[in-house]
Amino acid sequence: MDMTTDKIRSLVKKWQTTIECTVDVTTTDGYKLRMSCIAFTKKRANQLRKTTYAQTAQIKQIRKKMTDIMTKEASTVDLKDLVRKFIPNSIGTQIEQACQCIYPLKDVYIRKVKTLKAPKFDITKLMEVHGNATETSAPAPAADEGTKVDRPTEA
């Protein structure tokens, strides 16, 4: 999964700090992923200054929180549920709320997710997830015939 370059370029503006963070996580079903996050500083409510630059110590604290939240969210679920979290950007909003006390952030997104290592293919695990095909499907008819229907006689 990757954000398009035109979307990223539309978010980058002058007079603000761009904060990026990358972390390697392993899901519960054995996928090893590299997740990248991007965030931008925003003006405070009563700010008069044109720039919204964060100090280096603040950036390090924000990166630490980003790493903790992404690791916690990704390592407790399987890949299927993790993808469901990406769609509404729930991880991004959690990061934004957690870092509000350090420096106000806006446009916090999981920018890129890359699969580093997939687990070995296991047919029994696949059957557990999808169920046995012979048990769930209806029995096939012996011949391609329908049931006989009585027709009314025409008068």
PDB file of N, CA and C in Angstrom, residues 2-68:
ATOM      1  N   ASP A   2       0.514   2.214  -0.783  1.00  0.00           N
ATOM      2  CA  ASP A   2       1.338   3.411  -0.904  1.00  0.00           C
ATOM      3  C   ASP A   2       0.447   4.603  -1.227  1.00  0.00           C
ATOM      4  N   MET A   3       0.739   5.749  -0.639  1.00  0.00           N
ATOM      5  CA  MET A   3       0.037   6.976  -1.005  1.00  0.00           C
ATOM      6  C   MET A   3       0.592   7.465  -2.329  1.00  0.00           C
ATOM      7  N   THR A   4      -0.247   8.085  -3.129  1.00  0.00           N
ATOM      8  CA  THR A   4       0.222   8.592  -4.411  1.00  0.00           C
ATOM      9  C   THR A   4       1.124   9.804  -4.186  1.00  0.00           C
ATOM     10  N   THR A   5       2.051   9.998  -5.122  1.00  0.00           N
ATOM     11  CA  THR A   5       3.009  11.095  -4.964  1.00  0.00           C
ATOM     12  C   THR A   5       2.323  12.456  -5.047  1.00  0.00           C
ATOM     13  N   ASP A   6       1.269  12.572  -5.864  1.00  0.00           N
ATOM     14  CA  ASP A   6       0.600  13.872  -5.948  1.00  0.00           C
ATOM     15  C   ASP A   6      -0.122  14.215  -4.644  1.00  0.00           C
ATOM     16  N   LYS A   7      -0.624  13.207  -3.916  1.00  0.00           N
ATOM     17  CA  LYS A   7      -1.259  13.460  -2.622  1.00  0.00           C
ATOM     18  C   LYS A   7      -0.219  13.939  -1.607  1.00  0.00           C
ATOM     19  N   ILE A   8       0.947  13.278  -1.583  1.00  0.00           N
ATOM     20  CA  ILE A   8       2.010  13.679  -0.646  1.00  0.00           C
ATOM     21  C   ILE A   8       2.495  15.085  -0.973  1.00  0.00           C
ATOM     22  N   ARG A   9       2.671  15.379  -2.246  1.00  0.00           N
ATOM     23  CA  ARG A   9       3.146  16.709  -2.653  1.00  0.00           C
ATOM     24  C   ARG A   9       2.114  17.797  -2.358  1.00  0.00           C
ATOM     25  N   SER A  10       0.839  17.449  -2.371  1.00  0.00           N
ATOM     26  CA  SER A  10      -0.181  18.442  -2.040  1.00  0.00           C
ATOM     27  C   SER A  10      -0.196  18.753  -0.543  1.00  0.00           C
ATOM     28  N   LEU A  11       0.284  17.820   0.281  1.00  0.00           N
ATOM     29  CA  LEU A  11       0.310  18.041   1.728  1.00  0.00           C
ATOM     30  C   LEU A  11       1.504  18.877   2.167  1.00  0.00           C
ATOM     31  N   VAL A  12       2.621  18.768   1.447  1.00  0.00           N
ATOM     32  CA  VAL A  12       3.851  19.466   1.834  1.00  0.00           C
ATOM     33  C   VAL A  12       3.725  20.948   1.496  1.00  0.00           C
ATOM     34  N   LYS A  13       3.932  21.788   2.502  1.00  0.00           N
ATOM     35  CA  LYS A  13       3.837  23.239   2.321  1.00  0.00           C
ATOM     36  C   LYS A  13       5.004  23.911   3.031  1.00  0.00           C
ATOM     37  N   LYS A  14       5.172  25.180   2.743  1.00  0.00           N
ATOM     38  CA  LYS A  14       6.220  25.952   3.420  1.00  0.00           C
ATOM     39  C   LYS A  14       5.762  26.322   4.822  1.00  0.00           C
ATOM     40  N   TRP A  15       6.742  26.681   5.659  1.00  0.00           N
ATOM     41  CA  TRP A  15       6.538  27.206   7.011  1.00  0.00           C
ATOM     42  C   TRP A  15       5.970  26.179   7.979  1.00  0.00           C
ATOM     43  N   GLN A  16       6.185  24.903   7.731  1.00  0.00           N
ATOM     44  CA  GLN A  16       5.772  23.868   8.675  1.00  0.00           C
ATOM     45  C   GLN A  16       6.817  22.759   8.687  1.00  0.00           C
ATOM     46  N   THR A  17       6.828  21.958   9.735  1.00  0.00           N
ATOM     47  CA  THR A  17       7.780  20.860   9.852  1.00  0.00           C
ATOM     48  C   THR A  17       7.123  19.570   9.378  1.00  0.00           C
ATOM     49  N   THR A  18       7.856  18.813   8.575  1.00  0.00           N
ATOM     50  CA  THR A  18       7.415  17.485   8.144  1.00  0.00           C
ATOM     51  C   THR A  18       8.092  16.458   9.047  1.00  0.00           C
ATOM     52  N   ILE A  19       7.298  15.589   9.638  1.00  0.00           N
ATOM     53  CA  ILE A  19       7.836  14.561  10.532  1.00  0.00           C
ATOM     54  C   ILE A  19       7.489  13.203   9.934  1.00  0.00           C
ATOM     55  N   GLU A  20       8.533  12.404   9.685  1.00  0.00           N
ATOM     56  CA  GLU A  20       8.344  11.072   9.119  1.00  0.00           C
ATOM     57  C   GLU A  20       8.911  10.035  10.068  1.00  0.00           C
ATOM     58  N   CYS A  21       8.310   8.857  10.068  1.00  0.00           N
ATOM     59  CA  CYS A  21       8.746   7.775  10.947  1.00  0.00           C
ATOM     60  C   CYS A  21       8.507   6.447  10.239  1.00  0.00           C
ATOM     61  N   THR A  22       9.470   5.542  10.358  1.00  0.00           N
ATOM     62  CA  THR A  22       9.356   4.213   9.765  1.00  0.00           C
ATOM     63  C   THR A  22       9.625   3.176  10.842  1.00  0.00           C
ATOM     64  N   VAL A  23       8.813   2.113  10.851  1.00  0.00           N
ATOM     65  CA  VAL A  23       8.956   1.072  11.861  1.00  0.00           C
ATOM     66  C   VAL A  23       8.662  -0.293  11.225  1.00  0.00           C
ATOM     67  N   ASP A  24       9.414  -1.315  11.660  1.00  0.00           N
ATOM     68  CA  ASP A  24       9.176  -2.688  11.229  1.00  0.00           C
ATOM     69  C   ASP A  24       8.349  -3.400  12.292  1.00  0.00           C
ATOM     70  N   VAL A  25       7.240  -4.020  11.878  1.00  0.00           N
ATOM     71  CA  VAL A  25       6.351  -4.714  12.809  1.00  0.00           C
ATOM     72  C   VAL A  25       6.028  -6.103  12.269  1.00  0.00           C
ATOM     73  N   THR A  26       5.640  -6.990  13.180  1.00  0.00           N
ATOM     74  CA  THR A  26       5.199  -8.327  12.810  1.00  0.00           C
ATOM     75  C   THR A  26       3.767  -8.512  13.302  1.00  0.00           C
ATOM     76  N   THR A  27       2.873  -8.917  12.409  1.00  0.00           N
ATOM     77  CA  THR A  27       1.475  -9.130  12.773  1.00  0.00           C
ATOM     78  C   THR A  27       1.331 -10.477  13.469  1.00  0.00           C
ATOM     79  N   THR A  28       0.151 -10.736  14.005  1.00  0.00           N
ATOM     80  CA  THR A  28      -0.074 -11.983  14.730  1.00  0.00           C
ATOM     81  C   THR A  28      -0.059 -13.199  13.806  1.00  0.00           C
ATOM     82  N   ASP A  29      -0.369 -13.004  12.524  1.00  0.00           N
ATOM     83  CA  ASP A  29      -0.360 -14.144  11.604  1.00  0.00           C
ATOM     84  C   ASP A  29       0.973 -14.301  10.878  1.00  0.00           C
ATOM     85  N   GLY A  30       2.019 -13.608  11.322  1.00  0.00           N
ATOM     86  CA  GLY A  30       3.372 -13.864  10.845  1.00  0.00           C
ATOM     87  C   GLY A  30       3.888 -12.975   9.730  1.00  0.00           C
ATOM     88  N   TYR A  31       3.127 -11.995   9.278  1.00  0.00           N
ATOM     89  CA  TYR A  31       3.607 -11.079   8.245  1.00  0.00           C
ATOM     90  C   TYR A  31       4.529 -10.045   8.870  1.00  0.00           C
ATOM     91  N   LYS A  32       5.664  -9.800   8.241  1.00  0.00           N
ATOM     92  CA  LYS A  32       6.580  -8.766   8.697  1.00  0.00           C
ATOM     93  C   LYS A  32       6.412  -7.581   7.749  1.00  0.00           C
ATOM     94  N   LEU A  33       6.044  -6.425   8.298  1.00  0.00           N
ATOM     95  CA  LEU A  33       5.717  -5.238   7.506  1.00  0.00           C
ATOM     96  C   LEU A  33       6.605  -4.066   7.906  1.00  0.00           C
ATOM     97  N   ARG A  34       6.838  -3.186   6.961  1.00  0.00           N
ATOM     98  CA  ARG A  34       7.513  -1.916   7.233  1.00  0.00           C
ATOM     99  C   ARG A  34       6.484  -0.819   6.999  1.00  0.00           C
ATOM    100  N   MET A  35       6.141  -0.099   8.068  1.00  0.00           N
ATOM    101  CA  MET A  35       5.127   0.954   7.994  1.00  0.00           C
ATOM    102  C   MET A  35       5.803   2.320   8.089  1.00  0.00           C
ATOM    103  N   SER A  36       5.387   3.234   7.214  1.00  0.00           N
ATOM    104  CA  SER A  36       5.909   4.596   7.229  1.00  0.00           C
ATOM    105  C   SER A  36       4.762   5.556   7.504  1.00  0.00           C
ATOM    106  N   CYS A  37       5.033   6.522   8.355  1.00  0.00           N
ATOM    107  CA  CYS A  37       4.027   7.501   8.744  1.00  0.00           C
ATOM    108  C   CYS A  37       4.550   8.896   8.438  1.00  0.00           C
ATOM    109  N   ILE A  38       3.643   9.804   8.097  1.00  0.00           N
ATOM    110  CA  ILE A  38       4.017  11.188   7.828  1.00  0.00           C
ATOM    111  C   ILE A  38       3.046  12.098   8.581  1.00  0.00           C
ATOM    112  N   ALA A  39       3.576  13.209   9.103  1.00  0.00           N
ATOM    113  CA  ALA A  39       2.756  14.179   9.832  1.00  0.00           C
ATOM    114  C   ALA A  39       3.324  15.576   9.608  1.00  0.00           C
ATOM    115  N   PHE A  40       2.479  16.568   9.795  1.00  0.00           N
ATOM    116  CA  PHE A  40       2.876  17.959   9.604  1.00  0.00           C
ATOM    117  C   PHE A  40       2.422  18.776  10.804  1.00  0.00           C
ATOM    118  N   THR A  41       3.235  19.757  11.183  1.00  0.00           N
ATOM    119  CA  THR A  41       2.869  20.620  12.301  1.00  0.00           C
ATOM    120  C   THR A  41       1.832  21.628  11.841  1.00  0.00           C
ATOM    121  N   LYS A  42       0.993  22.064  12.789  1.00  0.00           N
ATOM    122  CA  LYS A  42      -0.016  23.067  12.449  1.00  0.00           C
ATOM    123  C   LYS A  42       0.017  24.197  13.469  1.00  0.00           C
ATOM    124  N   LYS A  43      -0.574  25.310  13.101  1.00  0.00           N
ATOM    125  CA  LYS A  43      -0.592  26.479  13.976  1.00  0.00           C
ATOM    126  C   LYS A  43      -1.484  26.229  15.175  1.00  0.00           C
ATOM    127  N   ARG A  44      -1.094  26.819  16.295  1.00  0.00           N
ATOM    128  CA  ARG A  44      -1.952  26.761  17.476  1.00  0.00           C
ATOM    129  C   ARG A  44      -3.082  27.759  17.300  1.00  0.00           C
ATOM    130  N   ALA A  45      -4.063  27.692  18.151  1.00  0.00           N
ATOM    131  CA  ALA A  45      -5.280  28.492  17.998  1.00  0.00           C
ATOM    132  C   ALA A  45      -5.003  30.002  18.014  1.00  0.00           C
ATOM    133  N   ASN A  46      -4.142  30.456  18.924  1.00  0.00           N
ATOM    134  CA  ASN A  46      -3.913  31.897  19.067  1.00  0.00           C
ATOM    135  C   ASN A  46      -2.535  32.310  18.546  1.00  0.00           C
ATOM    136  N   GLN A  47      -1.978  31.551  17.629  1.00  0.00           N
ATOM    137  CA  GLN A  47      -0.622  31.816  17.150  1.00  0.00           C
ATOM    138  C   GLN A  47      -0.605  32.953  16.129  1.00  0.00           C
ATOM    139  N   LEU A  48       0.368  33.860  16.288  1.00  0.00           N
ATOM    140  CA  LEU A  48       0.529  34.976  15.368  1.00  0.00           C
ATOM    141  C   LEU A  48       1.701  34.750  14.414  1.00  0.00           C
ATOM    142  N   ARG A  49       2.673  33.978  14.837  1.00  0.00           N
ATOM    143  CA  ARG A  49       3.857  33.718  14.023  1.00  0.00           C
ATOM    144  C   ARG A  49       3.483  32.957  12.749  1.00  0.00           C
ATOM    145  N   LYS A  50       4.193  33.283  11.681  1.00  0.00           N
ATOM    146  CA  LYS A  50       3.918  32.659  10.391  1.00  0.00           C
ATOM    147  C   LYS A  50       4.364  31.202  10.345  1.00  0.00           C
ATOM    148  N   THR A  51       5.474  30.891  10.982  1.00  0.00           N
ATOM    149  CA  THR A  51       6.030  29.544  10.892  1.00  0.00           C
ATOM    150  C   THR A  51       5.511  28.651  12.008  1.00  0.00           C
ATOM    151  N   THR A  52       5.477  27.350  11.747  1.00  0.00           N
ATOM    152  CA  THR A  52       5.085  26.374  12.763  1.00  0.00           C
ATOM    153  C   THR A  52       6.148  25.286  12.818  1.00  0.00           C
ATOM    154  N   TYR A  53       7.373  25.686  13.125  1.00  0.00           N
ATOM    155  CA  TYR A  53       8.473  24.736  13.190  1.00  0.00           C
ATOM    156  C   TYR A  53       8.547  24.123  14.584  1.00  0.00           C
ATOM    157  N   ALA A  54       8.709  22.812  14.632  1.00  0.00           N
ATOM    158  CA  ALA A  54       8.891  22.112  15.904  1.00  0.00           C
ATOM    159  C   ALA A  54      10.383  21.993  16.187  1.00  0.00           C
ATOM    160  N   GLN A  55      10.728  21.995  17.464  1.00  0.00           N
ATOM    161  CA  GLN A  55      12.127  21.830  17.849  1.00  0.00           C
ATOM    162  C   GLN A  55      12.529  20.360  17.700  1.00  0.00           C
ATOM    163  N   THR A  56      13.833  20.120  17.630  1.00  0.00           N
ATOM    164  CA  THR A  56      14.347  18.770  17.412  1.00  0.00           C
ATOM    165  C   THR A  56      13.922  17.819  18.528  1.00  0.00           C
ATOM    166  N   ALA A  57      13.921  18.285  19.762  1.00  0.00           N
ATOM    167  CA  ALA A  57      13.503  17.439  20.887  1.00  0.00           C
ATOM    168  C   ALA A  57      12.023  17.067  20.754  1.00  0.00           C
ATOM    169  N   GLN A  58      11.206  18.012  20.292  1.00  0.00           N
ATOM    170  CA  GLN A  58       9.784  17.729  20.089  1.00  0.00           C
ATOM    171  C   GLN A  58       9.583  16.714  18.962  1.00  0.00           C
ATOM    172  N   ILE A  59      10.373  16.858  17.898  1.00  0.00           N
ATOM    173  CA  ILE A  59      10.278  15.927  16.770  1.00  0.00           C
ATOM    174  C   ILE A  59      10.638  14.523  17.224  1.00  0.00           C
ATOM    175  N   LYS A  60      11.663  14.392  18.057  1.00  0.00           N
ATOM    176  CA  LYS A  60      12.064  13.082  18.559  1.00  0.00           C
ATOM    177  C   LYS A  60      10.971  12.462  19.435  1.00  0.00           C
ATOM    178  N   GLN A  61      10.328  13.285  20.263  1.00  0.00           N
ATOM    179  CA  GLN A  61       9.230  12.783  21.095  1.00  0.00           C
ATOM    180  C   GLN A  61       8.048  12.328  20.235  1.00  0.00           C
ATOM    181  N   ILE A  62       7.738  13.100  19.208  1.00  0.00           N
ATOM    182  CA  ILE A  62       6.622  12.745  18.314  1.00  0.00           C
ATOM    183  C   ILE A  62       6.935  11.446  17.574  1.00  0.00           C
ATOM    184  N   ARG A  63       8.182  11.307  17.097  1.00  0.00           N
ATOM    185  CA  ARG A  63       8.577  10.069  16.416  1.00  0.00           C
ATOM    186  C   ARG A  63       8.471   8.863  17.351  1.00  0.00           C
ATOM    187  N   LYS A  64       8.847   9.052  18.610  1.00  0.00           N
ATOM    188  CA  LYS A  64       8.765   7.972  19.590  1.00  0.00           C
ATOM    189  C   LYS A  64       7.314   7.536  19.777  1.00  0.00           C
ATOM    190  N   LYS A  65       6.401   8.510  19.890  1.00  0.00           N
ATOM    191  CA  LYS A  65       4.970   8.184  20.044  1.00  0.00           C
ATOM    192  C   LYS A  65       4.441   7.501  18.790  1.00  0.00           C
ATOM    193  N   MET A  66       4.861   7.984  17.615  1.00  0.00           N
ATOM    194  CA  MET A  66       4.442   7.352  16.356  1.00  0.00           C
ATOM    195  C   MET A  66       4.864   5.885  16.330  1.00  0.00           C
ATOM    196  N   THR A  67       6.126   5.630  16.688  1.00  0.00           N
ATOM    197  CA  THR A  67       6.658   4.269  16.687  1.00  0.00           C
ATOM    198  C   THR A  67       5.883   3.383  17.655  1.00  0.00           C
ATOM    199  N   ASP A  68       5.616   3.893  18.861  1.00  0.00           N
ATOM    200  CA  ASP A  68       4.899   3.109  19.863  1.00  0.00           C
ATOM    201  C   ASP A  68       3.489   2.764  19.397  1.00  0.00           C
TER     202      ASP A  68
END
